[in-house]
Amino acid sequence: MHESSPRQRIAGGLILLALALQIAGFSGALGTTLAVSYALWLAVALLWRDIPARSRRQAAVLIALGLIMLLTARLGYGARIYWPGIITRNAFVVVMLVGVSFIALIGTQGNRKAPGKRVTGTGGVLRSWAGVHFLGTILNLSAVFMVGDRLSRREPLSTPQLLALNRGLSSAALWSPFFASMGVMIALVPNMQYAYVALAGFPLAMCAGLFTTLELDRRFDLDEVDGFSLAPKSLLMPLCMAVLVMLFHFWLTPGLSIVSIITFLLPSVALAANLPRGLRYTGYRIYQHSMTRLPAMRGEISLFLAAGLFTLGLSTLVDAATQDTWTLFDRFGLPQAMASFIVIVLSAMIGLHPIIGVSTLASVLSLEGNAQTLYAFVGLTAWGVGTAVGPLSGINLSLQGRYGISGYRMMKHNLGYAGAMSLLVLVAIAGLALLLGQA
């Protein structure tokens, strides 16, 4: 394992501190928002040179534009800006991602042995997709590496295997309450109704798995392609975590959002799972995780924080220039929802992370009532399709770094998938809009 530098270890400690401060703030006794944000931004500054060049350039542009728009709003239009708080946007989403990463400390996630068995052919592709999808609903990107590393033991991953990994994870964004996409949408539209989103998003995710299986069977000879079969017992942990989150949300801590519950629950479960082996062992695993895994999250942390500053600048400038009277659409209904989805996916194809399109549109829309739920669904579906096809998305950059497949090659192979899924999404948007009375 690559030995981390003192700078990286300090950054890991700051990220862990941000998580601890955020959890402490849930009690209501302490106001920790600023401290959490400063700790995360300082960690990004320490890790800046380690961020992949493309992600670093994108984050730098977002930060610069955000600051320029804030200065323009202040100097050009006299807007009142609380400067110490301009870096707080999206911080709690980042802390949720940090909390979710601790799920890797539960059970044997880090061991060589992985659940399931190998199969080949069409069934193998479907099982690979399902394994990444259902493990990924909780484990996020680490599920891709868990399955991918298992499949690559015999030989380098083939294109069908890589596409199954890509689509299995990205489609989890359509409905999983544990995904960063859901955290972002809850931050942008806090009154969204998750039940409606899941009702439409889960069937879409299953269609993504079915389409992937049929399309890859048509395009490739799968007879010698190894697949990953997910053992039923491997679903127990994600299912238990989902039940726990719902238990806290509806009964134990109804005053906390799902994002907040996930932030403290997953690290707590990880801690409880390791404590039976002793305090020393538990402390060592947390230390190793904080010094290696947390600094490795530098790319996504920097992008989420930079996007938060950018959207704050944009919304502040728009409000100041229009005196809070201008919105992109007078009403967010079916046509506007469809147009928004298409624009976000197209922006992902030219290299922008979906969080940028989702956040930018939200900052220039007036979303009330059921329009929030409709927009949440638009954002989640655009995220699910956009990250699959976008050459610079987190999943494709990760596959490129780990398994050597070009992000642009993945985009080329996913164009048909993105087109088919987009048609299904537009139909689903129409159905949800009718159900919500927003057609």
Coordinates of C-alpha atoms in Angstrom, one line a residue:
M1 CA 0.0 0.0 0.0
H2 CA 1.3 3.5 -0.9
E3 CA 2.5 5.3 2.2
S4 CA 0.7 8.6 2.7
S5 CA 2.7 11.8 3.3
P6 CA 2.4 13.9 6.5
R7 CA 0.4 16.4 4.4
Q8 CA -2.1 13.8 3.3
R9 CA -2.4 12.4 6.9
I10 CA -3.1 15.9 8.2
A11 CA -5.8 16.3 5.5
G12 CA -7.3 13.0 6.5
G13 CA -7.4 14.1 10.1
L14 CA -9.2 17.3 9.1
I15 CA -11.8 15.3 7.1
L16 CA -12.4 13.0 10.1
L17 CA -12.6 16.1 12.3
A18 CA -15.3 17.6 10.0
L19 CA -17.3 14.4 10.3
A20 CA -17.1 14.4 14.1
L21 CA -18.0 18.1 14.3
Q22 CA -21.0 17.6 12.0
I23 CA -22.3 14.7 14.1
A24 CA -21.8 16.8 17.2
G25 CA -23.8 19.6 15.6
F26 CA -26.9 17.3 15.2
S27 CA -27.5 17.7 19.0
G28 CA -28.4 21.3 18.4
A29 CA -26.1 22.3 21.3
L30 CA -23.3 23.4 19.0
G31 CA -23.2 25.4 15.8
T32 CA -20.6 23.6 13.8
T33 CA -21.4 24.5 10.2
L34 CA -18.5 27.0 9.8
A35 CA -16.0 24.8 11.5
V36 CA -17.0 21.8 9.4
S37 CA -16.7 23.8 6.2
Y38 CA -13.3 25.3 7.1
A39 CA -11.9 21.9 8.0
L40 CA -13.0 20.4 4.6
W41 CA -11.7 23.3 2.6
L42 CA -8.4 23.3 4.4
A43 CA -8.1 19.5 3.7
V44 CA -8.7 20.3 0.0
A45 CA -6.0 22.9 0.0
L46 CA -3.6 20.4 1.5
L47 CA -4.5 17.8 -1.1
W48 CA -4.8 20.2 -4.0
R49 CA -1.6 19.0 -5.8
D50 CA -2.8 15.4 -5.6
I51 CA -6.2 16.0 -7.3
P52 CA -6.2 14.6 -10.9
A53 CA -5.5 17.4 -13.3
R54 CA -8.9 17.5 -15.0
S55 CA -10.8 17.5 -11.8
R56 CA -8.4 20.2 -10.4
R57 CA -9.0 22.4 -13.4
Q58 CA -12.7 22.0 -13.2
A59 CA -12.8 22.8 -9.5
A60 CA -10.5 25.8 -10.0
V61 CA -12.8 27.2 -12.6
L62 CA -15.9 26.8 -10.5
I63 CA -14.2 28.4 -7.5
A64 CA -13.0 31.3 -9.6
L65 CA -16.4 31.9 -11.2
G66 CA -18.2 31.7 -7.9
L67 CA -15.9 34.3 -6.3
I68 CA -16.2 36.6 -9.3
M69 CA -20.0 36.4 -9.3
L70 CA -20.1 37.1 -5.5
L71 CA -17.8 40.1 -6.0
T72 CA -19.9 41.4 -8.9
A73 CA -23.0 41.0 -6.8
R74 CA -21.5 42.9 -3.9
L75 CA -19.6 45.7 -5.8
G76 CA -22.0 46.0 -8.8
Y77 CA -25.4 45.6 -7.1
G78 CA -24.7 46.2 -3.4
A79 CA -25.7 42.7 -2.4
R80 CA -25.2 41.8 1.3
I81 CA -23.0 38.8 1.6
Y82 CA -21.9 36.9 4.7
W83 CA -18.3 36.3 3.6
P84 CA -17.3 33.9 6.3
G85 CA -20.1 31.6 5.2
I86 CA -19.6 31.5 1.5
I87 CA -17.8 28.1 1.6
T88 CA -20.5 26.3 3.6
R89 CA -22.6 25.1 0.5
N90 CA -22.6 21.3 0.0
A91 CA -20.4 20.8 3.0
F92 CA -22.9 18.5 4.7
V93 CA -23.2 16.5 1.5
V94 CA -19.5 16.0 1.5
V95 CA -19.6 14.9 5.2
M96 CA -22.3 12.4 4.3
L97 CA -20.0 10.9 1.7
V98 CA -17.3 10.7 4.3
G99 CA -19.7 8.9 6.6
V100 CA -20.7 6.5 3.9
S101 CA -17.1 5.6 3.3
F102 CA -16.8 4.0 6.7
I103 CA -19.1 1.2 5.6
A104 CA -15.9 -0.3 4.2
L105 CA -14.9 -1.1 7.8
I106 CA -17.9 -3.5 8.2
G107 CA -17.3 -7.2 7.7
T108 CA -14.8 -8.3 5.1
Q109 CA -15.1 -5.4 2.6
G110 CA -11.4 -4.9 2.6
N111 CA -10.4 -8.6 2.5
R112 CA -9.4 -10.5 -0.6
K113 CA -12.3 -12.8 -0.4
A114 CA -15.5 -11.4 -2.0
P115 CA -19.0 -12.7 -1.8
G116 CA -20.6 -14.6 -4.7
K117 CA -19.3 -16.9 -7.4
R118 CA -18.3 -16.6 -11.0
V119 CA -20.6 -17.3 -13.8
T120 CA -20.4 -16.6 -17.6
G121 CA -22.6 -15.4 -20.4
T122 CA -25.7 -13.2 -20.3
G123 CA -26.5 -14.3 -16.8
G124 CA -23.1 -13.4 -15.7
V125 CA -23.4 -9.8 -17.0
L126 CA -26.8 -9.4 -15.4
R127 CA -25.4 -10.7 -12.1
S128 CA -22.4 -8.3 -12.3
W129 CA -24.8 -5.4 -12.9
A130 CA -27.0 -6.5 -10.0
G131 CA -24.0 -7.0 -7.7
V132 CA -22.6 -3.5 -8.3
H133 CA -26.0 -2.0 -8.2
F134 CA -27.3 -3.3 -5.0
L135 CA -24.0 -3.2 -3.1
G136 CA -23.4 0.2 -4.6
T137 CA -26.6 1.6 -3.1
I138 CA -24.7 1.6 0.2
L139 CA -21.1 1.2 -0.6
N140 CA -21.1 3.7 -3.6
L141 CA -17.9 3.6 -5.7
S142 CA -16.2 1.1 -3.5
A143 CA -18.6 -1.6 -4.7
V144 CA -17.2 -1.1 -8.3
F145 CA -13.7 -1.9 -7.1
M146 CA -14.9 -4.8 -5.0
V147 CA -16.6 -6.5 -7.9
G148 CA -14.1 -5.3 -10.5
D149 CA -11.0 -6.5 -8.7
R150 CA -12.6 -9.9 -8.2
L151 CA -13.4 -10.2 -11.9
S152 CA -10.0 -9.0 -13.0
R153 CA -8.1 -11.7 -11.2
R154 CA -7.9 -14.0 -14.2
E155 CA -7.4 -11.4 -16.9
P156 CA -7.9 -7.7 -17.5
L157 CA -11.6 -6.6 -17.6
S158 CA -13.3 -6.7 -20.9
T159 CA -15.5 -4.0 -22.3
P160 CA -18.8 -5.8 -21.4
Q161 CA -17.6 -6.2 -17.8
L162 CA -16.6 -2.5 -17.6
L163 CA -20.0 -1.4 -19.0
A164 CA -21.8 -3.6 -16.5
L165 CA -19.8 -2.0 -13.7
N166 CA -20.4 1.5 -15.0
R167 CA -24.1 1.1 -15.5
G168 CA -24.7 -0.9 -12.4
L169 CA -23.4 1.9 -10.2
S170 CA -24.7 4.9 -12.1
S171 CA -28.2 3.6 -12.1
A172 CA -28.2 3.4 -8.3
A173 CA -28.4 7.2 -8.4
L174 CA -32.0 6.8 -9.7
W175 CA -33.3 5.8 -6.3
S176 CA -30.8 5.1 -3.5
P177 CA -31.2 7.3 -0.5
F178 CA -27.5 6.7 0.3
F179 CA -26.1 8.2 -2.9
A180 CA -24.4 11.6 -3.1
S181 CA -27.0 12.5 -5.8
M182 CA -29.8 12.1 -3.2
G183 CA -27.9 14.3 -0.7
V184 CA -27.5 17.0 -3.3
M185 CA -31.2 16.9 -4.2
I186 CA -32.3 17.0 -0.6
A187 CA -30.1 20.1 -0.1
L188 CA -31.5 21.8 -3.2
V189 CA -35.2 20.9 -2.7
P190 CA -35.6 19.9 1.0
N191 CA -39.3 19.4 0.7
M192 CA -39.1 16.7 -2.0
Q193 CA -41.1 13.6 -1.3
Y194 CA -38.7 10.6 -1.5
A195 CA -41.5 8.0 -1.9
Y196 CA -42.6 9.4 -5.2
V197 CA -39.0 9.6 -6.4
A198 CA -38.3 6.0 -5.4
L199 CA -41.6 4.8 -6.9
A200 CA -40.5 6.1 -10.3
G201 CA -36.7 5.7 -10.0
F202 CA -36.5 2.0 -8.9
P203 CA -38.3 0.6 -11.9
L204 CA -36.1 2.8 -14.1
A205 CA -33.0 1.2 -12.5
M206 CA -34.4 -2.3 -13.2
C207 CA -35.0 -1.3 -16.8
A208 CA -31.4 -0.1 -17.0
G209 CA -30.2 -3.6 -15.8
L210 CA -32.4 -5.4 -18.3
F211 CA -31.4 -3.1 -21.2
T212 CA -27.7 -3.5 -20.3
T213 CA -28.0 -7.3 -20.4
L214 CA -29.9 -7.4 -23.7
E215 CA -27.7 -4.8 -25.4
L216 CA -24.4 -6.3 -24.4
D217 CA -25.6 -9.8 -25.4
R218 CA -26.4 -8.4 -28.9
R219 CA -23.1 -6.5 -29.3
F220 CA -20.6 -8.9 -27.7
D221 CA -19.9 -12.6 -27.5
L222 CA -20.5 -13.2 -23.8
D223 CA -19.8 -16.9 -23.7
E224 CA -16.3 -16.5 -22.2
V225 CA -17.1 -13.3 -20.3
D226 CA -16.9 -13.9 -16.5
G227 CA -19.6 -12.5 -14.3
F228 CA -20.0 -11.8 -10.6
S229 CA -22.8 -13.6 -8.8
L230 CA -24.0 -11.8 -5.8
A231 CA -24.7 -14.2 -2.9
P232 CA -28.1 -13.5 -1.2
K233 CA -26.3 -13.0 2.2
S234 CA -24.4 -10.1 0.7
L235 CA -27.6 -8.2 0.3
L236 CA -28.2 -8.5 4.1
M237 CA -26.0 -5.6 5.0
P238 CA -27.4 -3.1 2.5
L239 CA -30.9 -4.1 3.4
C240 CA -30.3 -3.8 7.2
M241 CA -28.7 -0.4 6.7
A242 CA -31.8 0.8 4.7
V243 CA -34.1 -0.5 7.4
L244 CA -32.1 1.3 10.1
V245 CA -32.2 4.6 8.2
M246 CA -36.0 4.4 7.8
L247 CA -36.3 3.4 11.5
F248 CA -34.4 6.5 12.6
H249 CA -36.1 8.8 10.0
F250 CA -39.7 7.9 10.9
W251 CA -39.5 7.0 14.6
L252 CA -36.2 7.6 16.5
T253 CA -35.0 10.9 15.0
P254 CA -37.8 12.3 12.8
G255 CA -36.4 15.8 13.1
L256 CA -33.2 14.8 11.2
S257 CA -33.0 14.5 7.4
I258 CA -32.0 11.3 5.7
V259 CA -28.7 12.8 4.9
S260 CA -28.0 13.6 8.6
I261 CA -29.1 10.1 9.7
I262 CA -26.8 8.5 7.2
T263 CA -23.9 10.8 8.3
F264 CA -23.9 9.5 11.8
L265 CA -25.5 6.0 11.4
L266 CA -23.0 4.4 9.0
P267 CA -19.9 5.4 11.0
S268 CA -21.6 4.3 14.2
V269 CA -22.5 0.9 12.8
A270 CA -18.9 0.5 11.5
L271 CA -17.6 1.4 14.9
A272 CA -19.9 -1.1 16.6
A273 CA -19.0 -3.8 14.2
N274 CA -15.3 -3.5 15.1
L275 CA -15.5 -2.9 18.8
P276 CA -15.9 -6.6 19.7
R277 CA -12.3 -7.1 18.5
G278 CA -11.0 -4.6 20.9
L279 CA -10.4 -0.9 21.2
R280 CA -6.9 -1.1 19.8
Y281 CA -8.0 -3.0 16.7
T282 CA -10.9 -0.6 16.2
G283 CA -8.7 2.5 16.6
Y284 CA -6.2 1.1 14.2
R285 CA -8.8 0.5 11.5
I286 CA -10.2 4.0 11.9
Y287 CA -6.7 5.4 11.7
Q288 CA -5.9 3.5 8.6
H289 CA -9.2 4.5 7.0
S290 CA -8.7 8.2 7.9
M291 CA -5.1 8.3 6.7
T292 CA -5.6 6.5 3.3
R293 CA -9.2 6.3 2.2
L294 CA -10.3 9.8 3.3
P295 CA -7.5 11.7 1.5
A296 CA -8.3 9.5 -1.6
M297 CA -11.7 11.2 -1.7
R298 CA -10.0 14.5 -2.6
G299 CA -11.4 14.6 -6.2
E300 CA -15.1 14.3 -5.2
I301 CA -14.7 16.5 -2.1
S302 CA -13.1 19.3 -4.1
L303 CA -15.7 19.1 -6.8
F304 CA -18.7 19.2 -4.5
L305 CA -17.3 22.1 -2.5
A306 CA -16.4 24.0 -5.6
A307 CA -19.8 23.5 -7.1
G308 CA -21.4 24.7 -3.9
L309 CA -19.4 28.0 -4.1
F310 CA -20.3 28.4 -7.8
T311 CA -24.0 27.9 -7.3
L312 CA -24.0 30.3 -4.3
G313 CA -22.3 32.9 -6.5
L314 CA -24.7 32.4 -9.4
S315 CA -27.8 32.5 -7.3
T316 CA -26.6 35.6 -5.4
L317 CA -25.7 37.4 -8.6
V318 CA -29.0 36.6 -10.3
D319 CA -31.0 37.6 -7.2
A320 CA -29.0 40.9 -6.9
A321 CA -29.3 41.8 -10.6
T322 CA -33.0 41.0 -10.8
Q323 CA -34.0 42.1 -7.3
D324 CA -35.3 38.5 -6.7
T325 CA -37.9 38.8 -9.5
W326 CA -36.4 36.7 -12.3
T327 CA -36.6 32.9 -12.6
L328 CA -35.7 30.8 -15.6
F329 CA -39.3 29.4 -15.9
D330 CA -42.5 30.9 -14.5
R331 CA -43.6 27.4 -13.7
F332 CA -41.7 24.1 -13.5
G333 CA -44.0 21.6 -15.2
L334 CA -43.6 18.8 -17.7
P335 CA -42.0 20.7 -20.6
Q336 CA -39.5 22.5 -18.3
A337 CA -38.7 19.2 -16.5
M338 CA -37.9 17.4 -19.8
A339 CA -35.8 20.3 -21.1
S340 CA -33.9 20.4 -17.8
F341 CA -33.1 16.7 -18.0
I342 CA -31.8 16.9 -21.6
V343 CA -29.6 20.0 -20.8
I344 CA -28.0 18.3 -17.8
V345 CA -27.3 15.1 -19.7
L346 CA -25.8 17.0 -22.6
S347 CA -23.6 19.1 -20.3
A348 CA -22.3 15.8 -18.7
M349 CA -21.4 14.6 -22.2
I350 CA -19.1 17.6 -22.7
G351 CA -17.3 17.0 -19.4
L352 CA -19.3 18.8 -16.7
H353 CA -20.3 16.7 -13.7
P354 CA -24.1 16.5 -13.3
I355 CA -23.9 18.3 -10.0
I356 CA -23.0 21.5 -11.8
G357 CA -26.0 21.3 -14.1
V358 CA -28.4 20.2 -11.4
S359 CA -27.2 23.0 -9.0
T360 CA -27.1 25.7 -11.6
L361 CA -30.6 25.1 -12.8
A362 CA -31.9 24.9 -9.2
S363 CA -30.4 28.3 -8.4
V364 CA -32.4 30.0 -11.2
L365 CA -35.7 28.2 -10.6
S366 CA -38.6 29.0 -8.3
L367 CA -39.6 25.5 -6.9
E368 CA -42.5 25.2 -4.6
G369 CA -44.8 22.3 -3.5
N370 CA -44.7 19.3 -5.8
A371 CA -42.4 21.1 -8.2
Q372 CA -39.6 20.2 -5.8
T373 CA -40.3 16.5 -6.0
L374 CA -40.5 16.7 -9.8
Y375 CA -37.2 18.6 -10.0
A376 CA -35.6 16.1 -7.6
F377 CA -36.5 13.3 -10.0
V378 CA -35.2 15.2 -12.9
G379 CA -31.9 15.8 -11.1
L380 CA -31.5 12.2 -10.0
T381 CA -32.3 10.8 -13.5
A382 CA -30.0 13.2 -15.2
W383 CA -27.3 12.2 -12.7
G384 CA -27.8 8.5 -13.3
V385 CA -27.7 8.8 -17.1
G386 CA -25.1 11.6 -17.1
T387 CA -22.5 9.9 -15.0
A388 CA -22.8 6.7 -17.1
V389 CA -22.1 8.5 -20.4
G390 CA -20.0 11.5 -19.2
P391 CA -16.3 11.0 -20.0
L392 CA -15.2 13.0 -17.0
S393 CA -17.7 11.6 -14.4
G394 CA -16.4 10.1 -11.2
I395 CA -17.2 6.5 -12.2
N396 CA -15.5 6.8 -15.6
L397 CA -12.4 8.5 -14.2
S398 CA -12.2 5.8 -11.6
L399 CA -12.5 3.0 -14.1
Q400 CA -9.8 4.7 -16.2
G401 CA -7.5 5.1 -13.3
R402 CA -8.0 1.5 -12.0
Y403 CA -8.5 -0.5 -15.1
G404 CA -7.1 1.6 -17.9
I405 CA -10.2 2.2 -20.0
S406 CA -10.6 5.7 -21.5
G407 CA -13.5 7.8 -20.3
Y408 CA -14.2 8.8 -23.9
R409 CA -14.2 5.2 -25.0
M410 CA -16.8 4.5 -22.3
M411 CA -18.9 7.4 -23.5
K412 CA -18.8 6.0 -27.1
H413 CA -20.0 2.6 -25.8
N414 CA -22.7 4.2 -23.7
L415 CA -24.3 6.5 -26.3
G416 CA -27.0 3.9 -27.2
Y417 CA -27.6 3.2 -23.5
A418 CA -27.9 6.9 -22.7
G419 CA -30.4 7.4 -25.6
A420 CA -32.6 4.5 -24.6
M421 CA -32.5 5.4 -20.9
S422 CA -33.3 9.0 -21.8
L423 CA -36.4 8.0 -23.6
L424 CA -37.6 5.9 -20.7
V425 CA -36.8 8.8 -18.3
L426 CA -38.8 11.3 -20.3
V427 CA -41.8 8.9 -20.2
A428 CA -41.3 8.5 -16.4
I429 CA -41.0 12.3 -16.0
A430 CA -44.4 12.6 -17.8
G431 CA -46.0 10.0 -15.6
L432 CA -44.6 11.6 -12.4
A433 CA -45.7 15.1 -13.5
L434 CA -49.2 13.8 -14.0
L435 CA -49.2 12.1 -10.7
L436 CA -48.0 15.3 -8.9
G437 CA -50.3 17.6 -10.8
Q438 CA -47.3 19.4 -12.5
A439 CA -48.1 18.4 -16.1

